[in-house]
Amino acid sequence: PEEFLNFKGNDHSELAMKRDFPNGLERLIKHPSWLSRECGIPTCDGTFDYDSWEAIRKDQRDLSRIGKPSQEILCAENRRNVKVTVMGGEEVRQFFNRQYREKMVSRSGRHARERAYNWAVRLGGTHYQAEVFSKTEEESVIWDYVSALIARSGLATFQPWIVRDVKQFIMSTELPLDVPHDSIHVRRGDKLLTDAREEVVNYWHSQGYERQVDFPLNYIPFTHYLRLWETDCRKYVWDGVSEKSAVRTIYLSTDDPGTIKEEISRLPMGQGGTTIVGGCERVRFVFSPHDENESLHLSEGGVGKVDCVKRYERNIHAIADLMILTKSNTFVGEFNSNWGRVVRIFRTQLNDMYVMPDNPFSWKKLFGLDSHEEKPVGNVEHPVLLHDIRIAFAEDKSVPPPGW
């Protein structure tokens, strides 16, 4: 990317991509060798490249939509025949749902528990962690456990040039890096017409509006998110600073920054350009410095639509947003958004203090105790810790598998 960053002309197409520069997702994330077993992208002895496989994926994507598996491509590779199945994100979801989802949550029988144990080990779990996972039966806890394993596995390790540019971008924001911060993610845009519409209707019904034509807004106002945050807004005080004088910083990630800023402007103002929110007298809102007319959450910058450097900048801005949300003290968001679900994955952590509950029958077998003399079980914590998350809406909906 050095040549692109230092390019002085107007047409970046004049620059040729280095032949060994990664394609696809690998331009952003290192592909772990333990996952691929160091196998490269098959070329069918040089007859296929990345664009060839992408063309096949597009031709076959309708198969997954009707519940049929993608067709295997048979070709010669290094003097042997290989079968290649080409999938994109949606195809992988359908394949997972059809082939593996039930297997991954099943704990009925020794074989199912062994499969779960091996799955945890492949994600980097220790023997004890794999044992816990193999005996976990509640589906939501299973997916949280997988999220925590993924978060610490190195599965999503960014390429060095991505790390460099994300760091530079974060340092260019107004976010103070020497004190903790909170974050709020507000997803509107196209979601208001699809996934979030039901929640918008439910919200305004709860406010006393019966007919949709009478709703004051077609979205859930920002003040709703703030009410979730302000429940303990005075909880954190740093370096002996008094509660009243401490400035709380909230980073806002949104595809609707203009409207959010208008909503904030109607809140009471505090000292030094801060805002009064509930019991907090000095709250400072920080937005991403990207262009307000851009939406980092939408795939408007696809191949052939915008300059590749522009797409690269969008990726850097989006990843920086993800890092800031993930590292915040408190996160307010919702899981109708793919972005919110990704943030949740990286805010999960295995509970190292968790102790598996004892099976009382095993104690009876060992010590000959009757049902009234079973050995008491100690205080059993939850196997997965979730760093402070406040769900803005749809909190009653189950959390899907990681990456869903």
Coordinates of C-alpha atoms in Angstrom, one line a residue:
P1 CA 0.0 0.0 0.0
E2 CA 3.0 2.4 0.3
E3 CA 2.8 3.2 -3.5
F4 CA -0.9 4.0 -3.1
L5 CA -0.4 6.2 -0.1
N6 CA 2.3 8.2 -1.8
F7 CA 0.7 8.3 -5.2
K8 CA 0.4 11.9 -6.5
G9 CA -1.8 11.4 -9.6
N10 CA -5.5 11.3 -10.0
D11 CA -6.0 7.8 -11.5
H12 CA -4.9 5.0 -9.2
S13 CA -5.6 2.4 -11.9
E14 CA -2.2 3.5 -13.3
L15 CA -0.7 1.5 -10.5
A16 CA -0.3 -2.2 -10.8
M17 CA -1.1 -4.5 -7.9
K18 CA 1.9 -6.5 -6.7
R19 CA 1.6 -10.1 -7.9
D20 CA 2.1 -11.5 -4.4
F21 CA -0.3 -9.1 -2.7
P22 CA -3.2 -11.1 -1.0
N23 CA -6.6 -11.3 -2.5
G24 CA -10.1 -11.2 -0.9
L25 CA -10.4 -11.1 2.9
E26 CA -6.7 -12.0 3.2
R27 CA -5.9 -8.4 2.3
L28 CA -7.3 -7.5 5.7
I29 CA -6.8 -10.5 7.9
K30 CA -3.9 -13.0 8.1
H31 CA -5.1 -16.5 7.1
P32 CA -4.0 -18.7 10.0
S33 CA -1.9 -21.6 8.9
W34 CA -3.5 -23.9 11.5
L35 CA -6.8 -23.3 9.8
S36 CA -5.8 -23.8 6.2
R37 CA -3.1 -26.4 7.0
E38 CA -0.9 -24.1 4.9
C39 CA -2.8 -25.0 1.7
G40 CA -2.9 -22.3 -0.9
I41 CA -5.8 -21.2 -3.0
P42 CA -6.1 -24.0 -5.6
T43 CA -5.3 -22.8 -9.2
C44 CA -6.1 -26.1 -11.0
D45 CA -2.6 -26.1 -12.3
G46 CA -2.7 -22.4 -13.2
T47 CA -6.0 -22.4 -15.0
F48 CA -8.0 -20.7 -12.2
D49 CA -7.3 -17.5 -10.3
Y50 CA -9.2 -15.5 -7.6
D51 CA -11.5 -13.9 -10.2
S52 CA -12.3 -17.3 -11.7
W53 CA -13.4 -18.7 -8.4
E54 CA -15.4 -15.6 -7.7
A55 CA -17.2 -15.9 -11.0
I56 CA -18.1 -19.5 -10.1
R57 CA -19.4 -18.4 -6.7
K58 CA -21.7 -15.9 -8.3
D59 CA -23.0 -18.4 -10.8
Q60 CA -23.9 -20.8 -8.0
R61 CA -25.1 -18.5 -5.3
D62 CA -28.8 -19.1 -6.2
L63 CA -28.3 -22.7 -5.1
S64 CA -27.8 -21.8 -1.5
R65 CA -30.9 -19.6 -1.5
I66 CA -33.0 -22.6 -2.4
G67 CA -31.3 -24.9 0.1
K68 CA -29.0 -26.8 -2.3
P69 CA -25.3 -27.2 -1.7
S70 CA -22.8 -25.5 -4.0
Q71 CA -21.5 -27.8 -6.7
E72 CA -17.9 -29.2 -6.4
I73 CA -15.4 -28.3 -9.1
L74 CA -13.1 -31.3 -10.0
C75 CA -9.7 -30.3 -11.3
A76 CA -6.0 -31.4 -11.4
E77 CA -3.7 -29.8 -8.8
N78 CA 0.0 -30.8 -8.5
R79 CA -0.6 -34.2 -10.2
R80 CA -3.6 -35.1 -8.2
N81 CA -7.3 -34.6 -8.5
V82 CA -8.9 -32.2 -6.0
K83 CA -12.5 -31.2 -5.3
V84 CA -13.1 -27.5 -4.7
T85 CA -16.3 -26.0 -3.2
V86 CA -16.5 -22.2 -3.7
M87 CA -18.5 -20.2 -1.1
G88 CA -19.1 -16.6 -0.1
G89 CA -20.4 -15.4 3.3
E90 CA -24.1 -16.2 2.6
E91 CA -23.2 -19.6 1.2
V92 CA -21.1 -20.5 4.2
R93 CA -24.0 -19.5 6.5
Q94 CA -26.4 -21.7 4.6
F95 CA -23.9 -24.6 4.6
F96 CA -23.3 -24.2 8.3
N97 CA -27.0 -24.2 9.0
R98 CA -27.7 -27.2 6.9
Q99 CA -24.7 -29.3 7.8
Y100 CA -23.2 -28.4 11.2
R101 CA -25.4 -26.3 13.4
E102 CA -27.3 -29.1 15.0
K103 CA -24.1 -31.1 15.4
M104 CA -22.4 -28.3 17.2
V105 CA -25.0 -27.8 19.8
S106 CA -25.7 -31.5 20.4
R107 CA -24.4 -33.1 23.6
S108 CA -26.4 -36.3 23.4
G109 CA -24.0 -39.2 23.7
R110 CA -20.3 -39.7 24.0
H111 CA -19.6 -39.1 20.3
A112 CA -21.3 -35.7 20.3
R113 CA -19.4 -34.6 23.4
E114 CA -16.1 -35.8 21.9
R115 CA -16.9 -33.8 18.8
A116 CA -17.5 -30.7 20.9
Y117 CA -14.3 -31.3 22.9
N118 CA -12.2 -31.5 19.7
W119 CA -13.9 -28.4 18.3
A120 CA -12.9 -26.4 21.4
V121 CA -9.3 -27.7 21.2
R122 CA -9.0 -26.7 17.5
L123 CA -10.0 -23.2 18.6
G124 CA -7.1 -23.1 21.1
G125 CA -9.0 -24.2 24.2
T126 CA -7.1 -26.0 27.0
H127 CA -8.1 -29.5 28.2
Y128 CA -10.3 -28.1 31.0
Q129 CA -11.9 -25.5 28.7
A130 CA -12.7 -28.2 26.2
E131 CA -14.2 -30.3 29.0
V132 CA -16.4 -27.4 30.1
F133 CA -17.5 -26.8 26.5
S134 CA -18.3 -30.5 25.8
K135 CA -20.6 -30.5 28.9
T136 CA -22.3 -27.2 28.1
E137 CA -25.8 -27.8 26.9
E138 CA -27.6 -24.4 26.7
E139 CA -27.3 -23.2 23.1
S140 CA -26.8 -19.5 23.9
V141 CA -23.9 -20.4 26.3
I142 CA -22.4 -22.7 23.6
W143 CA -22.3 -19.8 21.1
D144 CA -20.9 -17.4 23.8
Y145 CA -18.2 -20.0 24.6
V146 CA -17.3 -20.2 20.9
S147 CA -17.2 -16.4 20.7
A148 CA -14.8 -16.2 23.6
L149 CA -12.5 -18.9 22.1
I150 CA -12.5 -17.1 18.7
A151 CA -11.8 -13.7 20.4
R152 CA -8.5 -15.0 21.9
S153 CA -7.6 -17.5 19.2
G154 CA -5.9 -15.2 16.8
L155 CA -8.4 -16.2 14.1
A156 CA -8.9 -12.6 13.2
T157 CA -5.4 -11.1 13.2
F158 CA -5.0 -8.1 10.9
Q159 CA -2.3 -7.7 8.4
P160 CA 0.6 -5.5 9.4
W161 CA -0.4 -2.7 7.0
I162 CA -3.9 -2.7 8.4
V163 CA -2.6 -2.4 11.9
R164 CA -0.4 0.5 10.9
D165 CA -3.2 2.4 9.2
V166 CA -5.8 1.7 11.8
K167 CA -3.5 2.9 14.5
Q168 CA -2.8 6.1 12.6
F169 CA -6.5 6.7 12.0
I170 CA -7.4 6.2 15.7
M171 CA -4.7 8.6 16.7
S172 CA -6.2 11.2 14.3
T173 CA -9.6 11.1 16.1
E174 CA -10.5 13.3 19.1
L175 CA -10.8 10.2 21.3
P176 CA -8.5 10.6 24.3
L177 CA -6.3 7.5 24.5
D178 CA -5.0 8.1 28.1
V179 CA -8.4 7.6 29.8
P180 CA -11.2 5.0 29.5
H181 CA -14.1 5.6 27.2
D182 CA -17.6 4.3 26.6
S183 CA -19.2 3.7 23.2
I184 CA -22.7 3.7 21.5
H185 CA -23.5 2.1 18.2
V186 CA -26.5 3.5 16.4
R187 CA -27.4 1.6 13.2
R188 CA -30.1 3.2 11.0
G189 CA -29.9 3.5 7.2
D190 CA -31.3 0.5 5.3
K191 CA -32.0 -1.4 8.6
L192 CA -34.9 0.9 9.3
L193 CA -36.8 -0.7 6.4
T194 CA -35.9 -4.3 7.3
D195 CA -34.5 -5.8 10.5
A196 CA -35.1 -2.8 12.8
R197 CA -38.6 -1.9 11.6
E198 CA -40.3 -4.2 14.1
E199 CA -38.4 -2.7 16.9
V200 CA -39.1 0.9 15.8
V201 CA -42.9 0.0 15.8
N202 CA -42.6 -1.6 19.3
Y203 CA -40.8 1.4 20.7
W204 CA -43.4 4.0 19.6
H205 CA -46.2 1.7 20.7
S206 CA -44.6 1.6 24.1
Q207 CA -44.6 5.5 24.0
G208 CA -48.4 5.5 23.6
Y209 CA -48.6 5.9 19.8
E210 CA -51.0 3.3 18.3
R211 CA -51.0 4.2 14.6
Q212 CA -47.8 4.1 12.6
V213 CA -48.8 7.2 10.7
D214 CA -48.7 9.1 14.0
F215 CA -45.1 8.1 14.9
P216 CA -43.0 11.2 15.4
L217 CA -39.9 9.6 13.8
N218 CA -39.2 6.5 11.7
Y219 CA -36.3 5.5 14.0
I220 CA -35.7 5.0 17.7
P221 CA -34.3 8.3 19.1
F222 CA -30.8 8.6 20.4
T223 CA -32.1 9.5 23.9
H224 CA -33.2 5.9 24.3
Y225 CA -29.6 4.7 24.0
L226 CA -28.5 7.4 26.4
R227 CA -31.0 6.3 29.0
L228 CA -29.4 2.8 29.0
W229 CA -25.9 4.3 29.4
E230 CA -26.7 6.8 32.1
T231 CA -28.0 4.2 34.7
D232 CA -24.6 4.3 36.4
C233 CA -22.9 7.1 34.5
R234 CA -21.1 8.3 37.6
K235 CA -19.7 4.8 38.3
Y236 CA -16.2 5.6 37.0
V237 CA -14.0 8.3 38.5
W238 CA -10.3 8.4 37.6
D239 CA -7.2 9.8 39.2
G240 CA -9.2 11.3 42.2
V241 CA -11.2 13.6 39.9
S242 CA -14.6 14.4 41.6
E243 CA -17.8 13.1 40.0
K244 CA -19.1 16.5 39.1
S245 CA -15.9 17.6 37.3
A246 CA -15.0 14.3 35.6
V247 CA -15.6 14.3 31.9
R248 CA -17.1 11.1 30.5
T249 CA -16.2 10.3 26.9
I250 CA -18.6 8.5 24.6
Y251 CA -17.5 7.4 21.2
L252 CA -20.4 7.3 18.7
S253 CA -20.3 4.8 15.8
T254 CA -23.2 5.4 13.4
D255 CA -24.3 5.6 9.8
D256 CA -26.4 8.7 10.6
P257 CA -24.0 11.1 12.2
G258 CA -25.8 14.3 11.0
T259 CA -29.1 13.4 12.7
I260 CA -27.3 12.2 15.9
K261 CA -25.5 15.5 16.2
E262 CA -28.8 17.3 15.8
E263 CA -30.3 15.2 18.6
I264 CA -27.3 15.9 20.9
S265 CA -27.6 19.7 20.2
R266 CA -31.1 19.6 21.8
L267 CA -29.6 18.2 25.1
P268 CA -28.6 20.6 27.9
M269 CA -25.1 21.9 27.6
G270 CA -22.4 21.5 30.2
Q271 CA -19.1 23.2 30.9
G272 CA -16.4 23.4 28.3
G273 CA -18.5 22.3 25.3
T274 CA -19.7 19.1 27.1
T275 CA -23.3 17.8 27.4
I276 CA -25.4 17.0 30.5
V277 CA -26.7 13.5 30.3
G278 CA -28.8 12.4 33.3
G279 CA -26.7 12.4 36.4
C280 CA -23.5 13.1 34.4
E281 CA -22.8 16.9 34.1
R282 CA -19.9 16.6 31.7
V283 CA -20.2 14.2 28.8
R284 CA -18.1 14.6 25.7
F285 CA -19.3 12.9 22.4
V286 CA -16.6 11.9 19.9
F287 CA -17.5 11.0 16.3
S288 CA -15.3 9.3 13.7
P289 CA -13.6 11.9 11.5
H290 CA -14.7 10.2 8.3
D291 CA -16.9 12.0 5.8
E292 CA -20.5 12.5 7.2
N293 CA -21.9 11.5 3.8
E294 CA -20.3 8.1 4.0
S295 CA -21.8 5.1 5.6
L296 CA -19.1 2.7 6.8
H297 CA -21.8 0.0 7.5
L298 CA -23.1 -0.3 4.0
S299 CA -21.4 -2.1 1.1
E300 CA -21.6 0.9 -1.2
G301 CA -17.9 0.7 -2.1
G302 CA -17.9 -2.5 -4.0
V303 CA -15.5 -3.5 -6.8
G304 CA -16.0 -1.3 -9.8
K305 CA -18.1 1.3 -7.9
V306 CA -15.4 3.5 -6.3
D307 CA -11.6 4.0 -6.5
C308 CA -9.8 1.1 -4.7
V309 CA -8.0 3.6 -2.4
K310 CA -11.4 4.9 -1.4
R311 CA -12.5 1.4 -0.6
Y312 CA -9.3 0.8 1.4
E313 CA -9.9 4.0 3.4
R314 CA -13.4 2.8 4.2
N315 CA -12.1 -0.5 5.4
I316 CA -9.6 1.2 7.7
H317 CA -12.3 3.5 9.1
A318 CA -14.6 0.6 9.7
I319 CA -12.0 -1.5 11.5
A320 CA -10.9 1.4 13.6
D321 CA -14.6 1.8 14.7
L322 CA -14.7 -1.9 15.5
M323 CA -11.5 -1.6 17.7
I324 CA -12.8 1.5 19.5
L325 CA -16.2 -0.2 20.3
T326 CA -14.6 -3.4 21.4
K327 CA -12.1 -1.7 23.8
S328 CA -14.7 0.6 25.4
N329 CA -15.7 0.2 29.1
T330 CA -19.5 0.1 28.4
F331 CA -21.0 -0.6 25.0
V332 CA -24.6 0.3 24.1
G333 CA -25.9 -1.2 20.8
E334 CA -28.2 -3.9 19.3
F335 CA -27.8 -7.1 17.6
N336 CA -30.0 -6.5 14.5
S337 CA -26.8 -5.1 13.1
N338 CA -24.0 -7.4 11.9
W339 CA -21.6 -4.8 13.3
G340 CA -23.1 -5.1 16.8
R341 CA -22.9 -8.9 16.7
V342 CA -19.2 -8.7 15.8
V343 CA -18.5 -6.3 18.6
R344 CA -20.2 -8.7 21.0
I345 CA -17.9 -11.6 19.9
F346 CA -14.8 -9.6 20.9
R347 CA -16.3 -8.5 24.2
T348 CA -16.7 -12.1 25.4
Q349 CA -14.1 -13.7 27.6
L350 CA -13.7 -17.2 29.1
N351 CA -14.2 -17.2 32.9
D352 CA -11.0 -18.7 34.3
M353 CA -12.6 -18.9 37.7
Y354 CA -15.4 -21.1 36.5
V355 CA -15.8 -24.4 38.2
M356 CA -17.9 -27.2 36.6
P357 CA -20.7 -28.3 38.9
D358 CA -20.2 -31.7 40.3
N359 CA -22.6 -34.5 39.4
P360 CA -24.1 -35.5 42.7
F361 CA -24.5 -39.1 41.5
S362 CA -20.8 -39.4 41.2
W363 CA -20.3 -38.4 44.9
K364 CA -22.9 -41.0 45.9
K365 CA -21.1 -43.6 43.9
L366 CA -17.7 -42.7 45.4
F367 CA -18.8 -42.2 49.1
G368 CA -22.0 -44.1 49.3
L369 CA -24.0 -41.0 50.2
D370 CA -27.8 -41.0 50.1
S371 CA -29.8 -38.2 48.4
H372 CA -29.9 -36.2 51.7
E373 CA -26.2 -36.4 52.2
E374 CA -24.9 -35.3 48.8
K375 CA -21.7 -33.3 48.9
P376 CA -22.6 -29.6 48.5
V377 CA -21.5 -27.8 45.3
G378 CA -19.6 -24.5 45.7
N379 CA -20.5 -21.2 44.1
V380 CA -20.6 -21.9 40.3
E381 CA -20.0 -18.8 38.1
H382 CA -21.0 -18.4 34.5
P383 CA -18.5 -20.0 32.1
V384 CA -18.3 -16.9 29.9
L385 CA -17.9 -13.3 30.9
L386 CA -19.5 -10.5 28.8
H387 CA -17.9 -7.1 29.1
D388 CA -20.5 -4.5 30.0
I389 CA -23.1 -4.4 27.1
R390 CA -26.4 -2.6 27.2
I391 CA -28.8 -3.8 24.5
A392 CA -30.8 -1.0 23.0
F393 CA -33.7 -3.1 21.7
A394 CA -34.6 -6.7 20.7
E395 CA -33.0 -8.0 23.9
D396 CA -35.5 -10.8 24.0
K397 CA -34.1 -12.3 20.8
S398 CA -31.6 -15.1 21.0
V399 CA -28.0 -14.5 20.1
P400 CA -27.1 -16.2 16.9
P401 CA -23.9 -18.2 16.3
P402 CA -20.7 -16.2 15.9
G403 CA -20.4 -14.7 12.4
W404 CA -24.2 -15.0 11.8

